[in-house]
GROMACS .gro file of C-alpha atoms in nm:
model
  223
    1MET     CA    1   1.386  -3.543  -2.166
    2TYR     CA    2   1.021  -3.473  -2.215
    3ARG     CA    3   0.714  -3.595  -2.063
    4ILE     CA    4   0.461  -3.737  -2.312
    5MET     CA    5   0.109  -3.828  -2.198
    6ILE     CA    6  -0.078  -4.097  -2.411
    7ILE     CA    7  -0.462  -4.066  -2.388
    8GLU     CA    8  -0.550  -4.379  -2.577
    9ASP     CA    9  -0.813  -4.648  -2.458
   10ASP     CA   10  -0.670  -4.922  -2.679
   11GLN     CA   11  -0.429  -5.042  -2.404
   12ALA     CA   12  -0.208  -5.260  -2.629
   13MET     CA   13  -0.157  -4.976  -2.871
   14ALA     CA   14  -0.100  -4.730  -2.561
   15ASP     CA   15   0.186  -4.939  -2.443
   16VAL     CA   16   0.355  -4.954  -2.781
   17MET     CA   17   0.347  -4.597  -2.811
   18LYS     CA   18   0.480  -4.554  -2.472
   19LYS     CA   19   0.769  -4.805  -2.546
   20GLN     CA   20   0.842  -4.581  -2.857
   21MET     CA   21   0.856  -4.274  -2.678
   22GLU     CA   22   1.081  -4.413  -2.410
   23ALA     CA   23   1.310  -4.561  -2.670
   24TRP     CA   24   1.381  -4.208  -2.790
   25GLY     CA   25   1.472  -4.097  -2.432
   26ASN     CA   26   1.153  -3.959  -2.327
   27GLU     CA   27   0.926  -4.017  -2.024
   28ALA     CA   28   0.571  -4.130  -2.114
   29GLU     CA   29   0.252  -4.229  -1.929
   30CYS     CA   30  -0.052  -4.392  -2.031
   31VAL     CA   31  -0.394  -4.255  -1.884
   32ARG     CA   32  -0.619  -4.536  -1.737
   33ASP     CA   33  -0.892  -4.336  -1.583
   34PHE     CA   34  -1.077  -4.172  -1.875
   35GLN     CA   35  -1.334  -4.011  -1.650
   36ASP     CA   36  -1.092  -3.767  -1.506
   37ILE     CA   37  -0.829  -3.702  -1.768
   38LEU     CA   38  -0.787  -3.341  -1.660
   39SER     CA   39  -0.661  -3.427  -1.308
   40ALA     CA   40  -0.422  -3.686  -1.466
   41PHE     CA   41  -0.297  -3.403  -1.703
   42THR     CA   42  -0.254  -3.145  -1.419
   43GLN     CA   43  -0.062  -3.416  -1.198
   44TYR     CA   44   0.156  -3.543  -1.484
   45ASP     CA   45   0.226  -3.186  -1.625
   46PRO     CA   46   0.337  -3.324  -1.975
   47HIS     CA   47   0.524  -3.142  -2.263
   48LEU     CA   48   0.306  -3.315  -2.523
   49ILE     CA   49  -0.012  -3.511  -2.540
   50LEU     CA   50  -0.095  -3.815  -2.777
   51MET     CA   51  -0.482  -3.789  -2.792
   52ASP     CA   52  -0.716  -4.046  -2.933
   53ILE     CA   53  -1.035  -3.883  -3.056
   54MET     CA   54  -1.274  -4.171  -2.986
   55LEU     CA   55  -1.273  -4.225  -2.600
   56PRO     CA   56  -1.488  -4.376  -2.332
   57PHE     CA   57  -1.732  -4.118  -2.153
   58PHE     CA   58  -1.596  -3.815  -2.332
   59ASN     CA   59  -1.424  -3.783  -2.669
   60GLY     CA   60  -1.077  -3.641  -2.735
   61TYR     CA   61  -1.224  -3.301  -2.881
   62HIS     CA   62  -1.391  -3.248  -2.515
   63TRP     CA   63  -1.069  -3.318  -2.330
   64CYS     CA   64  -0.852  -3.095  -2.562
   65SER     CA   65  -1.104  -2.818  -2.511
   66GLU     CA   66  -1.091  -2.879  -2.127
   67ILE     CA   67  -0.694  -2.867  -2.143
   68ARG     CA   68  -0.682  -2.561  -2.354
   69LYS     CA   69  -0.879  -2.350  -2.091
   70ILE     CA   70  -0.556  -2.399  -1.861
   71SER     CA   71  -0.265  -2.480  -2.090
   72ASN     CA   72  -0.106  -2.452  -2.426
   73VAL     CA   73   0.058  -2.784  -2.410
   74PRO     CA   74   0.079  -2.918  -2.773
   75VAL     CA   75  -0.175  -3.204  -2.857
   76VAL     CA   76  -0.133  -3.438  -3.136
   77PHE     CA   77  -0.455  -3.607  -3.225
   78ILE     CA   78  -0.454  -3.989  -3.326
   79SER     CA   79  -0.755  -4.155  -3.489
   80SER     CA   80  -0.883  -4.400  -3.740
   81ALA     CA   81  -1.122  -4.124  -3.831
   82SER     CA   82  -0.908  -3.965  -4.051
   83ASP     CA   83  -1.153  -3.796  -4.299
   84ASN     CA   84  -1.101  -3.433  -4.370
   85MET     CA   85  -1.375  -3.324  -4.156
   86ASN     CA   86  -1.226  -3.484  -3.847
   87ILE     CA   87  -0.878  -3.348  -3.927
   88VAL     CA   88  -1.036  -2.984  -3.958
   89MET     CA   89  -1.221  -3.027  -3.633
   90ALA     CA   90  -0.913  -3.168  -3.458
   91MET     CA   91  -0.716  -2.857  -3.558
   92GLY     CA   92  -0.998  -2.638  -3.487
   93MET     CA   93  -1.029  -2.745  -3.125
   94GLY     CA   94  -0.668  -2.658  -3.059
   95GLY     CA   95  -0.475  -2.967  -3.183
   96ASP     CA   96  -0.128  -2.923  -3.321
   97ASP     CA   97  -0.107  -3.224  -3.560
   98PHE     CA   98  -0.316  -3.516  -3.660
   99ILE     CA   99  -0.192  -3.889  -3.723
  100PRO     CA  100  -0.421  -4.145  -3.892
  101LYS     CA  101  -0.451  -4.498  -3.752
  102PRO     CA  102  -0.301  -4.747  -3.816
  103VAL     CA  103  -0.007  -4.574  -3.666
  104ASP     CA  104   0.338  -4.576  -3.857
  105LEU     CA  105   0.558  -4.562  -3.536
  106ASP     CA  106   0.837  -4.400  -3.740
  107VAL     CA  107   0.595  -4.124  -3.856
  108LEU     CA  108   0.466  -4.087  -3.517
  109MET     CA  109   0.803  -4.025  -3.372
  110ALA     CA  110   0.902  -3.794  -3.653
  111LYS     CA  111   0.598  -3.575  -3.599
  112VAL     CA  112   0.615  -3.593  -3.210
  113GLN     CA  113   0.988  -3.466  -3.242
  114ALA     CA  114   0.891  -3.195  -3.472
  115VAL     CA  115   0.618  -3.045  -3.259
  116LEU     CA  116   0.839  -3.070  -2.955
  117ARG     CA  117   1.111  -2.880  -3.139
  118ARG     CA  118   0.889  -2.623  -3.265
  119THR     CA  119   0.732  -2.563  -2.929
  120TYR     CA  120   1.016  -2.589  -2.701
  121ASP     CA  121   1.354  -2.551  -2.875
  122LEU     CA  122   1.219  -2.237  -3.072
  123ALA     CA  123   0.947  -2.090  -2.837
  124GLY     CA  124   1.045  -2.207  -2.492
  125LYS     CA  125   0.865  -2.416  -2.226
  126VAL     CA  126   0.495  -2.352  -2.203
  127PRO     CA  127   0.464  -2.076  -1.947
  128VAL     CA  128   0.253  -2.241  -1.687
  129LEU     CA  129   0.313  -2.307  -1.304
  130GLU     CA  130   0.151  -2.595  -1.158
  131HIS     CA  131   0.092  -2.734  -0.794
  132ARG     CA  132  -0.180  -2.961  -0.642
  133GLY     CA  133  -0.360  -2.948  -0.977
  134ALA     CA  134  -0.391  -2.554  -0.980
  135VAL     CA  135  -0.245  -2.426  -1.292
  136LEU     CA  136  -0.114  -2.058  -1.309
  137ASN     CA  137  -0.091  -1.938  -1.679
  138LEU     CA  138   0.199  -1.689  -1.699
  139ASN     CA  139   0.073  -1.565  -2.057
  140ASN     CA  140  -0.255  -1.431  -1.921
  141ALA     CA  141  -0.203  -1.406  -1.549
  142SER     CA  142  -0.506  -1.663  -1.481
  143LEU     CA  143  -0.537  -1.955  -1.248
  144ALA     CA  144  -0.731  -2.264  -1.304
  145TYR     CA  145  -0.840  -2.542  -1.090
  146ASN     CA  146  -1.070  -2.847  -1.143
  147GLY     CA  147  -1.164  -2.671  -1.472
  148GLU     CA  148  -1.261  -2.351  -1.325
  149GLN     CA  149  -1.110  -2.014  -1.339
  150VAL     CA  150  -1.000  -1.820  -1.040
  151ASP     CA  151  -0.983  -1.447  -1.093
  152LEU     CA  152  -0.683  -1.276  -0.953
  153THR     CA  153  -0.576  -0.922  -0.912
  154LYS     CA  154  -0.249  -0.797  -1.043
  155ASN     CA  155  -0.080  -0.821  -0.710
  156GLU     CA  156  -0.220  -1.155  -0.614
  157PHE     CA  157  -0.101  -1.295  -0.944
  158ARG     CA  158   0.268  -1.167  -0.881
  159ILE     CA  159   0.243  -1.292  -0.520
  160LEU     CA  160   0.135  -1.652  -0.629
  161GLN     CA  161   0.383  -1.651  -0.915
  162THR     CA  162   0.663  -1.572  -0.677
  163LEU     CA  163   0.571  -1.847  -0.433
  164LEU     CA  164   0.527  -2.104  -0.697
  165GLU     CA  165   0.869  -2.020  -0.858
  166SER     CA  166   1.024  -2.101  -0.525
  167LYS     CA  167   0.785  -2.393  -0.435
  168GLY     CA  168   0.923  -2.574  -0.127
  169LYS     CA  169   1.121  -2.266  -0.008
  170VAL     CA  170   1.021  -1.991   0.218
  171VAL     CA  171   0.999  -1.653   0.034
  172SER     CA  172   1.051  -1.351   0.265
  173ARG     CA  173   0.806  -1.072   0.301
  174ASP     CA  174   1.076  -0.849   0.155
  175THR     CA  175   1.123  -1.039  -0.141
  176LEU     CA  176   0.735  -1.029  -0.227
  177MET     CA  177   0.730  -0.662  -0.166
  178THR     CA  178   1.015  -0.608  -0.397
  179ARG     CA  179   0.829  -0.805  -0.665
  180LEU     CA  180   0.505  -0.598  -0.606
  181TRP     CA  181   0.700  -0.285  -0.593
  182GLN     CA  182   0.834  -0.348  -0.956
  183MET     CA  183   0.448  -0.295  -1.062
  184ASP     CA  184   0.359  -0.023  -0.838
  185ALA     CA  185   0.512   0.300  -0.710
  186TYR     CA  186   0.524   0.187  -0.343
  187VAL     CA  187   0.380  -0.109  -0.137
  188GLU     CA  188   0.349  -0.084   0.242
  189GLU     CA  189   0.391  -0.402   0.447
  190ASN     CA  190   0.009  -0.401   0.544
  191THR     CA  191  -0.069  -0.410   0.159
  192LEU     CA  192   0.113  -0.720   0.121
  193THR     CA  193  -0.074  -0.865   0.419
  194VAL     CA  194  -0.404  -0.770   0.290
  195ASN     CA  195  -0.336  -0.920  -0.064
  196VAL     CA  196  -0.201  -1.233   0.077
  197THR     CA  197  -0.519  -1.265   0.293
  198ARG     CA  198  -0.745  -1.209   0.002
  199LEU     CA  199  -0.550  -1.429  -0.222
  200ARG     CA  200  -0.588  -1.703   0.032
  201LYS     CA  201  -0.958  -1.676   0.044
  202LYS     CA  202  -0.982  -1.692  -0.323
  203LEU     CA  203  -0.778  -2.032  -0.302
  204GLU     CA  204  -0.993  -2.172  -0.034
  205SER     CA  205  -1.308  -2.083  -0.202
  206ALA     CA  206  -1.186  -2.272  -0.507
  207GLY     CA  207  -1.102  -2.578  -0.293
  208LEU     CA  208  -0.735  -2.516  -0.232
  209ASP     CA  209  -0.722  -2.524   0.142
  210ASN     CA  210  -0.383  -2.440   0.310
  211PHE     CA  211  -0.214  -2.358  -0.022
  212ILE     CA  212   0.000  -2.090   0.117
  213THR     CA  213   0.162  -2.147   0.455
  214THR     CA  214   0.285  -1.857   0.684
  215LYS     CA  215   0.626  -1.905   0.840
  216VAL     CA  216   0.618  -1.650   1.128
  217GLY     CA  217   0.903  -1.421   1.115
  218SER     CA  218   1.035  -1.555   0.796
  219GLY     CA  219   0.766  -1.528   0.507
  220TYR     CA  220   0.547  -1.749   0.310
  221ILE     CA  221   0.588  -2.094   0.149
  222ILE     CA  222   0.407  -2.329  -0.086
  223GLN     CA  223   0.497  -2.697  -0.013
   0.00000   0.00000   0.00000
């Protein structure tokens, strides 16, 4: 089952597309707040986005560009402005396909399935870990939150990746040191403490307070 996010300000049309996605066994959610689409995206963590171009406040090109800063999730543009210039611009802004309005639901579903198959069946899930709106990109070892990049060292990235992969579970210090040791010749216990402290400070500076919790005598947890 795939999660489809529908960013379309024509509510009737959005609801029709939602029913079509669900009829084929997918989950679907329609965006209602067009001022803060990025937050809705990070919270829902969709496998694919259906994006109208003409939207309130900011157009679909803007939001596609913002999403591309933190994710490679496929974006299918839908628009009545289906001239060649708009199609070229949609592809250039990071879109994966373009469907003109009025939308034929059978064509829509065929294209959605093709993009999902191409993205996930052949290439695997988009390598991103997300929690509380923070998105860790496993391709380029970057962290993004509220549209801003948080610079991480090699060790900080590996610590955060390990904790996010076990979200909700305590990760022992031994496990973390083993993950770091895979990248370095040797890691002292104090080195782990220093790296976790620095990572926490970076997260707090970005607005992510209490992101990592210490379990005394056990390790660390993201919950």
